[in-house]
PDB file of C-alpha atoms in Angstrom:
ATOM      1  CA  UNK A  44     -11.103  -1.484  -4.361  1.00  0.00           C
ATOM      2  CA  UNK A  45     -13.289  -1.999  -7.781  1.00  0.00           C
ATOM      3  CA  UNK A  46     -11.242  -3.851 -10.868  1.00  0.00           C
ATOM      4  CA  UNK A  47     -11.005  -1.321 -13.804  1.00  0.00           C
ATOM      5  CA  UNK A  48     -10.212  -2.600 -17.764  1.00  0.00           C
ATOM      6  CA  UNK A  49      -6.172  -3.297 -18.220  1.00  0.00           C
ATOM      7  CA  UNK A  50      -4.278  -0.484 -19.770  1.00  0.00           C
ATOM      8  CA  UNK A  51      -0.583  -0.383 -20.212  1.00  0.00           C
ATOM      9  CA  UNK A  52       0.973   2.338 -18.466  1.00  0.00           C
ATOM     10  CA  UNK A  53       3.714   4.378 -20.327  1.00  0.00           C
ATOM     11  CA  UNK A  54       7.034   2.963 -19.777  1.00  0.00           C
ATOM     12  CA  UNK A  55       9.617   5.623 -18.439  1.00  0.00           C
ATOM     13  CA  UNK A  56      13.601   4.694 -17.099  1.00  0.00           C
ATOM     14  CA  UNK A  57      15.861   7.121 -15.171  1.00  0.00           C
ATOM     15  CA  UNK A  58      19.127   6.287 -13.524  1.00  0.00           C
ATOM     16  CA  UNK A  59      19.581   4.556 -10.451  1.00  0.00           C
ATOM     17  CA  UNK A  60      20.555   7.897  -7.816  1.00  0.00           C
ATOM     18  CA  UNK A  61      20.421   6.476  -4.810  1.00  0.00           C
ATOM     19  CA  UNK A  62      21.699   3.264  -2.800  1.00  0.00           C
ATOM     20  CA  UNK A  63      19.651  -0.223  -3.755  1.00  0.00           C
ATOM     21  CA  UNK A  64      16.684  -1.015  -1.633  1.00  0.00           C
ATOM     22  CA  UNK A  65      13.828  -3.580  -1.081  1.00  0.00           C
ATOM     23  CA  UNK A  66      10.428  -3.142  -1.550  1.00  0.00           C
ATOM     24  CA  UNK A  67       7.307  -4.858  -0.600  1.00  0.00           C
ATOM     25  CA  UNK A  68       4.330  -4.247  -2.341  1.00  0.00           C
ATOM     26  CA  UNK A  69       1.092  -5.191  -1.072  1.00  0.00           C
ATOM     27  CA  UNK A  70      -2.469  -5.202  -2.900  1.00  0.00           C
ATOM     28  CA  UNK A  71      -6.314  -5.128  -2.103  1.00  0.00           C
ATOM     29  CA  UNK A  72      -9.157  -6.649  -2.649  1.00  0.00           C
ATOM     30  CA  UNK A  73      -9.800  -7.982  -6.255  1.00  0.00           C
ATOM     31  CA  UNK A  74      -6.733  -6.833  -7.553  1.00  0.00           C
ATOM     32  CA  UNK A  75      -4.896  -9.592  -9.570  1.00  0.00           C
ATOM     33  CA  UNK A  76      -1.979  -7.033 -10.219  1.00  0.00           C
ATOM     34  CA  UNK A  77      -3.110  -5.927 -13.418  1.00  0.00           C
ATOM     35  CA  UNK A  78      -0.418  -4.089 -15.824  1.00  0.00           C
ATOM     36  CA  UNK A  79      -2.565  -0.986 -15.795  1.00  0.00           C
ATOM     37  CA  UNK A  80      -2.478  -0.255 -11.550  1.00  0.00           C
ATOM     38  CA  UNK A  81       0.099   2.355 -10.132  1.00  0.00           C
ATOM     39  CA  UNK A  82       1.728  -0.370  -7.868  1.00  0.00           C
ATOM     40  CA  UNK A  83       2.535  -2.865 -11.111  1.00  0.00           C
ATOM     41  CA  UNK A  84       3.797   0.550 -12.927  1.00  0.00           C
ATOM     42  CA  UNK A  85       6.177   1.304  -9.850  1.00  0.00           C
ATOM     43  CA  UNK A  86       7.357  -2.482  -9.530  1.00  0.00           C
ATOM     44  CA  UNK A  87       8.415  -2.039 -13.022  1.00  0.00           C
ATOM     45  CA  UNK A  88       9.950   1.650 -12.483  1.00  0.00           C
ATOM     46  CA  UNK A  89      11.926   0.073  -9.037  1.00  0.00           C
ATOM     47  CA  UNK A  90      13.304  -2.472 -10.957  1.00  0.00           C
ATOM     48  CA  UNK A  91      14.901  -0.663 -13.609  1.00  0.00           C
ATOM     49  CA  UNK A  92      16.440   1.283 -11.110  1.00  0.00           C
ATOM     50  CA  UNK A  93      18.145  -1.687  -9.704  1.00  0.00           C
ATOM     51  CA  UNK A  94      15.865  -2.342  -6.410  1.00  0.00           C
ATOM     52  CA  UNK A  95      14.816  -5.562  -5.073  1.00  0.00           C
ATOM     53  CA  UNK A  96      10.774  -5.932  -5.367  1.00  0.00           C
ATOM     54  CA  UNK A  97       8.447  -8.051  -3.916  1.00  0.00           C
ATOM     55  CA  UNK A  98       5.316  -7.857  -5.474  1.00  0.00           C
ATOM     56  CA  UNK A  99       3.343 -11.122  -4.272  1.00  0.00           C
ATOM     57  CA  UNK A 100      -0.213 -12.368  -4.784  1.00  0.00           C
ATOM     58  CA  UNK A 101      -1.647 -12.750  -2.003  1.00  0.00           C
ATOM     59  CA  UNK A 102      -4.190 -15.706  -1.529  1.00  0.00           C
ATOM     60  CA  UNK A 103      -7.803 -15.500  -2.950  1.00  0.00           C
ATOM     61  CA  UNK A 104      -8.202 -11.531  -3.779  1.00  0.00           C
ATOM     62  CA  UNK A 105     -11.675 -12.032  -4.792  1.00  0.00           C
ATOM     63  CA  UNK A 106     -12.410 -13.468  -1.505  1.00  0.00           C
ATOM     64  CA  UNK A 107      -9.340 -13.017   0.880  1.00  0.00           C
ATOM     65  CA  UNK A 108      -9.331 -14.253   4.515  1.00  0.00           C
ATOM     66  CA  UNK A 109      -7.472 -12.002   7.165  1.00  0.00           C
ATOM     67  CA  UNK A 110      -5.381 -14.901   8.569  1.00  0.00           C
ATOM     68  CA  UNK A 111      -4.421 -16.443   5.327  1.00  0.00           C
ATOM     69  CA  UNK A 112      -3.315 -12.349   4.545  1.00  0.00           C
ATOM     70  CA  UNK A 113      -1.419 -12.317   7.579  1.00  0.00           C
ATOM     71  CA  UNK A 114       0.111 -15.882   6.861  1.00  0.00           C
ATOM     72  CA  UNK A 115       1.390 -14.711   3.260  1.00  0.00           C
ATOM     73  CA  UNK A 116       2.597 -11.294   4.815  1.00  0.00           C
ATOM     74  CA  UNK A 117       5.011 -12.875   7.466  1.00  0.00           C
ATOM     75  CA  UNK A 118       6.610 -15.042   4.545  1.00  0.00           C
ATOM     76  CA  UNK A 119       7.470 -11.790   2.661  1.00  0.00           C
ATOM     77  CA  UNK A 120       8.756  -9.652   5.791  1.00  0.00           C
ATOM     78  CA  UNK A 121      12.615 -11.478   5.599  1.00  0.00           C
ATOM     79  CA  UNK A 122      15.084  -8.379   5.858  1.00  0.00           C
ATOM     80  CA  UNK A 123      17.479  -8.036   3.067  1.00  0.00           C
ATOM     81  CA  UNK A 124      20.890  -8.496   3.802  1.00  0.00           C
ATOM     82  CA  UNK A 125      21.832  -4.913   3.618  1.00  0.00           C
ATOM     83  CA  UNK A 126      19.474  -1.710   2.701  1.00  0.00           C
ATOM     84  CA  UNK A 127      16.621   0.096   3.393  1.00  0.00           C
ATOM     85  CA  UNK A 128      13.338  -2.043   3.495  1.00  0.00           C
ATOM     86  CA  UNK A 129      10.446  -0.659   2.852  1.00  0.00           C
ATOM     87  CA  UNK A 130       6.284  -1.536   2.462  1.00  0.00           C
ATOM     88  CA  UNK A 131       4.037   0.227   0.015  1.00  0.00           C
ATOM     89  CA  UNK A 132       0.366  -0.908   1.251  1.00  0.00           C
ATOM     90  CA  UNK A 133      -2.817   0.175  -0.813  1.00  0.00           C
ATOM     91  CA  UNK A 134      -6.507  -0.258   0.313  1.00  0.00           C
ATOM     92  CA  UNK A 135      -7.298  -3.551   2.269  1.00  0.00           C
ATOM     93  CA  UNK A 136      -3.372  -4.039   2.660  1.00  0.00           C
ATOM     94  CA  UNK A 137      -3.507  -0.854   4.659  1.00  0.00           C
ATOM     95  CA  UNK A 138      -6.021  -2.626   7.119  1.00  0.00           C
ATOM     96  CA  UNK A 139      -3.732  -5.946   6.512  1.00  0.00           C
ATOM     97  CA  UNK A 140      -0.677  -3.936   8.009  1.00  0.00           C
ATOM     98  CA  UNK A 141      -2.376  -2.342  10.955  1.00  0.00           C
ATOM     99  CA  UNK A 142      -3.511  -5.720  12.056  1.00  0.00           C
ATOM    100  CA  UNK A 143       0.011  -7.068  11.914  1.00  0.00           C
ATOM    101  CA  UNK A 144       1.022  -3.818  13.517  1.00  0.00           C
ATOM    102  CA  UNK A 145      -1.557  -4.685  16.163  1.00  0.00           C
ATOM    103  CA  UNK A 146      -0.858  -8.146  17.098  1.00  0.00           C
ATOM    104  CA  UNK A 147       3.023  -8.737  16.312  1.00  0.00           C
ATOM    105  CA  UNK A 148       4.311  -5.409  15.787  1.00  0.00           C
ATOM    106  CA  UNK A 149       8.212  -6.810  16.673  1.00  0.00           C
ATOM    107  CA  UNK A 150       7.717  -8.988  13.693  1.00  0.00           C
ATOM    108  CA  UNK A 151       7.460  -5.927  11.484  1.00  0.00           C
ATOM    109  CA  UNK A 152      11.189  -5.251  10.647  1.00  0.00           C
ATOM    110  CA  UNK A 153      10.921  -2.590   8.108  1.00  0.00           C
ATOM    111  CA  UNK A 154      12.374   0.967   7.662  1.00  0.00           C
ATOM    112  CA  UNK A 155       9.086   3.137   6.751  1.00  0.00           C
ATOM    113  CA  UNK A 156       5.780   2.278   5.258  1.00  0.00           C
ATOM    114  CA  UNK A 157       3.371   4.230   3.083  1.00  0.00           C
ATOM    115  CA  UNK A 158      -0.572   3.414   3.457  1.00  0.00           C
ATOM    116  CA  UNK A 159      -2.267   4.359   0.584  1.00  0.00           C
ATOM    117  CA  UNK A 160      -6.274   4.650   0.481  1.00  0.00           C
ATOM    118  CA  UNK A 161      -7.676   2.701   3.030  1.00  0.00           C
ATOM    119  CA  UNK A 162     -10.979   1.885   3.121  1.00  0.00           C
ATOM    120  CA  UNK A 163     -13.168   3.002   6.313  1.00  0.00           C
ATOM    121  CA  UNK A 164     -14.006   0.596   8.549  1.00  0.00           C
ATOM    122  CA  UNK A 165     -18.013   0.604   7.851  1.00  0.00           C
ATOM    123  CA  UNK A 166     -17.165   0.258   3.856  1.00  0.00           C
ATOM    124  CA  UNK A 167     -15.020  -2.599   4.934  1.00  0.00           C
ATOM    125  CA  UNK A 168     -17.551  -4.486   6.844  1.00  0.00           C
ATOM    126  CA  UNK A 169     -20.201  -3.882   4.512  1.00  0.00           C
ATOM    127  CA  UNK A 170     -18.748  -6.120   1.907  1.00  0.00           C
ATOM    128  CA  UNK A 171     -19.191  -9.822   2.929  1.00  0.00           C
ATOM    129  CA  UNK A 172     -15.708 -10.562   1.242  1.00  0.00           C
ATOM    130  CA  UNK A 173     -13.823  -8.504   3.748  1.00  0.00           C
ATOM    131  CA  UNK A 174     -15.838  -8.041   6.676  1.00  0.00           C
ATOM    132  CA  UNK A 175     -13.353 -10.201   8.674  1.00  0.00           C
ATOM    133  CA  UNK A 176     -10.852  -6.952   7.902  1.00  0.00           C
ATOM    134  CA  UNK A 177     -12.843  -4.461   9.700  1.00  0.00           C
ATOM    135  CA  UNK A 178     -13.663  -6.850  12.610  1.00  0.00           C
ATOM    136  CA  UNK A 179     -11.401  -6.841  15.764  1.00  0.00           C
ATOM    137  CA  UNK A 180      -9.084  -4.199  14.299  1.00  0.00           C
ATOM    138  CA  UNK A 181      -8.155  -2.354  17.458  1.00  0.00           C
ATOM    139  CA  UNK A 182      -6.341   0.934  16.580  1.00  0.00           C
ATOM    140  CA  UNK A 183      -5.121   1.609  20.058  1.00  0.00           C
ATOM    141  CA  UNK A 184      -3.467  -1.720  20.148  1.00  0.00           C
ATOM    142  CA  UNK A 185      -1.337  -0.715  16.972  1.00  0.00           C
ATOM    143  CA  UNK A 186       2.138   0.032  17.257  1.00  0.00           C
ATOM    144  CA  UNK A 187       3.932   1.446  14.572  1.00  0.00           C
ATOM    145  CA  UNK A 188       7.399   1.354  14.762  1.00  0.00           C
ATOM    146  CA  UNK A 189       8.491   2.662  11.511  1.00  0.00           C
ATOM    147  CA  UNK A 190       7.519   5.818  10.033  1.00  0.00           C
ATOM    148  CA  UNK A 191       4.578   5.582   8.637  1.00  0.00           C
ATOM    149  CA  UNK A 192       2.666   7.906   5.693  1.00  0.00           C
ATOM    150  CA  UNK A 193      -0.816   7.763   5.001  1.00  0.00           C
ATOM    151  CA  UNK A 194      -1.940   9.105   1.363  1.00  0.00           C
ATOM    152  CA  UNK A 195      -5.364   8.934   0.757  1.00  0.00           C
ATOM    153  CA  UNK A 196      -7.261  11.059  -2.039  1.00  0.00           C
ATOM    154  CA  UNK A 197     -10.162  13.516  -1.560  1.00  0.00           C
ATOM    155  CA  UNK A 198     -14.057  11.840  -2.780  1.00  0.00           C
ATOM    156  CA  UNK A 199     -12.857   8.479  -2.123  1.00  0.00           C
ATOM    157  CA  UNK A 200     -16.457   5.969  -2.289  1.00  0.00           C
ATOM    158  CA  UNK A 201     -14.585   3.837  -0.392  1.00  0.00           C
ATOM    159  CA  UNK A 202     -13.350   6.142   2.663  1.00  0.00           C
ATOM    160  CA  UNK A 203     -15.641   8.959   2.202  1.00  0.00           C
ATOM    161  CA  UNK A 204     -15.074  10.685   5.737  1.00  0.00           C
ATOM    162  CA  UNK A 205     -11.733  10.882   4.725  1.00  0.00           C
ATOM    163  CA  UNK A 206      -8.422   8.705   5.994  1.00  0.00           C
ATOM    164  CA  UNK A 207      -7.084  11.079   8.292  1.00  0.00           C
ATOM    165  CA  UNK A 208     -10.690  11.049  10.387  1.00  0.00           C
ATOM    166  CA  UNK A 209     -10.501   6.612  10.463  1.00  0.00           C
ATOM    167  CA  UNK A 210      -6.357   6.162  10.603  1.00  0.00           C
ATOM    168  CA  UNK A 211      -4.522   9.720  10.269  1.00  0.00           C
ATOM    169  CA  UNK A 212      -5.875  11.578  13.487  1.00  0.00           C
ATOM    170  CA  UNK A 213      -5.980   8.052  15.992  1.00  0.00           C
ATOM    171  CA  UNK A 214      -2.337   6.902  14.526  1.00  0.00           C
ATOM    172  CA  UNK A 215      -1.111  10.848  14.569  1.00  0.00           C
ATOM    173  CA  UNK A 216       0.165   9.831  11.242  1.00  0.00           C
ATOM    174  CA  UNK A 217       2.037  12.014   8.484  1.00  0.00           C
ATOM    175  CA  UNK A 218      -0.285  12.305   5.502  1.00  0.00           C
ATOM    176  CA  UNK A 219      -0.648  13.638   2.511  1.00  0.00           C
ATOM    177  CA  UNK A 220      -4.373  14.475   0.744  1.00  0.00           C
ATOM    178  CA  UNK A 221      -4.358  14.129  -3.421  1.00  0.00           C
ATOM    179  CA  UNK A 222      -6.979  16.069  -4.932  1.00  0.00           C
ATOM    180  CA  UNK A 223      -9.052  14.700  -5.878  1.00  0.00           C
ATOM    181  CA  UNK A 224      -7.526  11.281  -6.189  1.00  0.00           C
ATOM    182  CA  UNK A 225     -10.292   9.044  -5.340  1.00  0.00           C
ATOM    183  CA  UNK A 226     -10.021   5.789  -4.400  1.00  0.00           C
ATOM    184  CA  UNK A 227      -6.432   6.418  -6.210  1.00  0.00           C
ATOM    185  CA  UNK A 228      -6.739   3.019  -7.997  1.00  0.00           C
ATOM    186  CA  UNK A 229      -7.227   2.777 -11.780  1.00  0.00           C
ATOM    187  CA  UNK A 230     -10.522   4.045 -12.041  1.00  0.00           C
ATOM    188  CA  UNK A 231      -9.244   6.787 -10.410  1.00  0.00           C
ATOM    189  CA  UNK A 232      -6.409   7.138 -13.679  1.00  0.00           C
ATOM    190  CA  UNK A 233      -3.742   5.721 -11.207  1.00  0.00           C
ATOM    191  CA  UNK A 234      -1.219   4.205 -13.488  1.00  0.00           C
ATOM    192  CA  UNK A 235       1.984   6.168 -13.701  1.00  0.00           C
ATOM    193  CA  UNK A 236       2.636   7.914 -10.654  1.00  0.00           C
ATOM    194  CA  UNK A 237       5.811   9.768 -10.546  1.00  0.00           C
ATOM    195  CA  UNK A 238       5.515  11.066  -7.037  1.00  0.00           C
ATOM    196  CA  UNK A 239       5.345   7.877  -5.211  1.00  0.00           C
ATOM    197  CA  UNK A 240       8.200   6.746  -7.532  1.00  0.00           C
ATOM    198  CA  UNK A 241      10.254   9.752  -6.135  1.00  0.00           C
ATOM    199  CA  UNK A 242       8.545   9.039  -2.106  1.00  0.00           C
ATOM    200  CA  UNK A 243      10.328   5.347  -2.580  1.00  0.00           C
ATOM    201  CA  UNK A 244      13.839   7.236  -3.170  1.00  0.00           C
ATOM    202  CA  UNK A 245      13.298  10.090  -0.878  1.00  0.00           C
ATOM    203  CA  UNK A 246      11.079  10.252   1.667  1.00  0.00           C
ATOM    204  CA  UNK A 247      10.881  13.584   2.293  1.00  0.00           C
ATOM    205  CA  UNK A 248       8.819  13.994  -0.947  1.00  0.00           C
ATOM    206  CA  UNK A 249       5.402  14.836  -0.412  1.00  0.00           C
ATOM    207  CA  UNK A 250       2.595  12.497  -2.771  1.00  0.00           C
ATOM    208  CA  UNK A 251       0.565  14.616  -5.099  1.00  0.00           C
ATOM    209  CA  UNK A 252      -1.622  13.976  -8.032  1.00  0.00           C
ATOM    210  CA  UNK A 253      -0.100  11.786 -11.117  1.00  0.00           C
TER     211      UNK A 253
END
């Protein structure tokens, strides 16, 4: 959730080995899509491989409003004409996705979802700027109609109990624990992250440390 100094991740290329897909990449709190973040790196690598990528800047990332982010999400959820449609959400956008899945689950026309390092409800509520994302989040109402993988790091300061406690167990999610991992952000050293790229093209891949 914190913003670290920008660095440029090493460039890698690889031949297209699977049918083209469409990816929607959703960032977290205070994320202005810096080049050094693994999501920025991932967007570039996916485009190089011939995939379509939607990587929008969500409104007011330093003072986000849930309703505004939900409206923005809807504008990017139009399904492509063909090929798999995959969502990759990090940090606060995991809570965004869960809110959408509890309110309008039939309006999420995706094939699979990767939820990365969600903050705990208590930590989210402790930040005045994002407390609204913790309010009214009813996991009992969440309907996940596509396969979902939860990925979280050990020692995440924004979810100290572990994301499995707050989200993985209540929602019965498939999950990967990355050690040490932290918040799986730039501060934790997550720029280039090969296994997330592998998962994007092959959902059987298990997420591991960079």
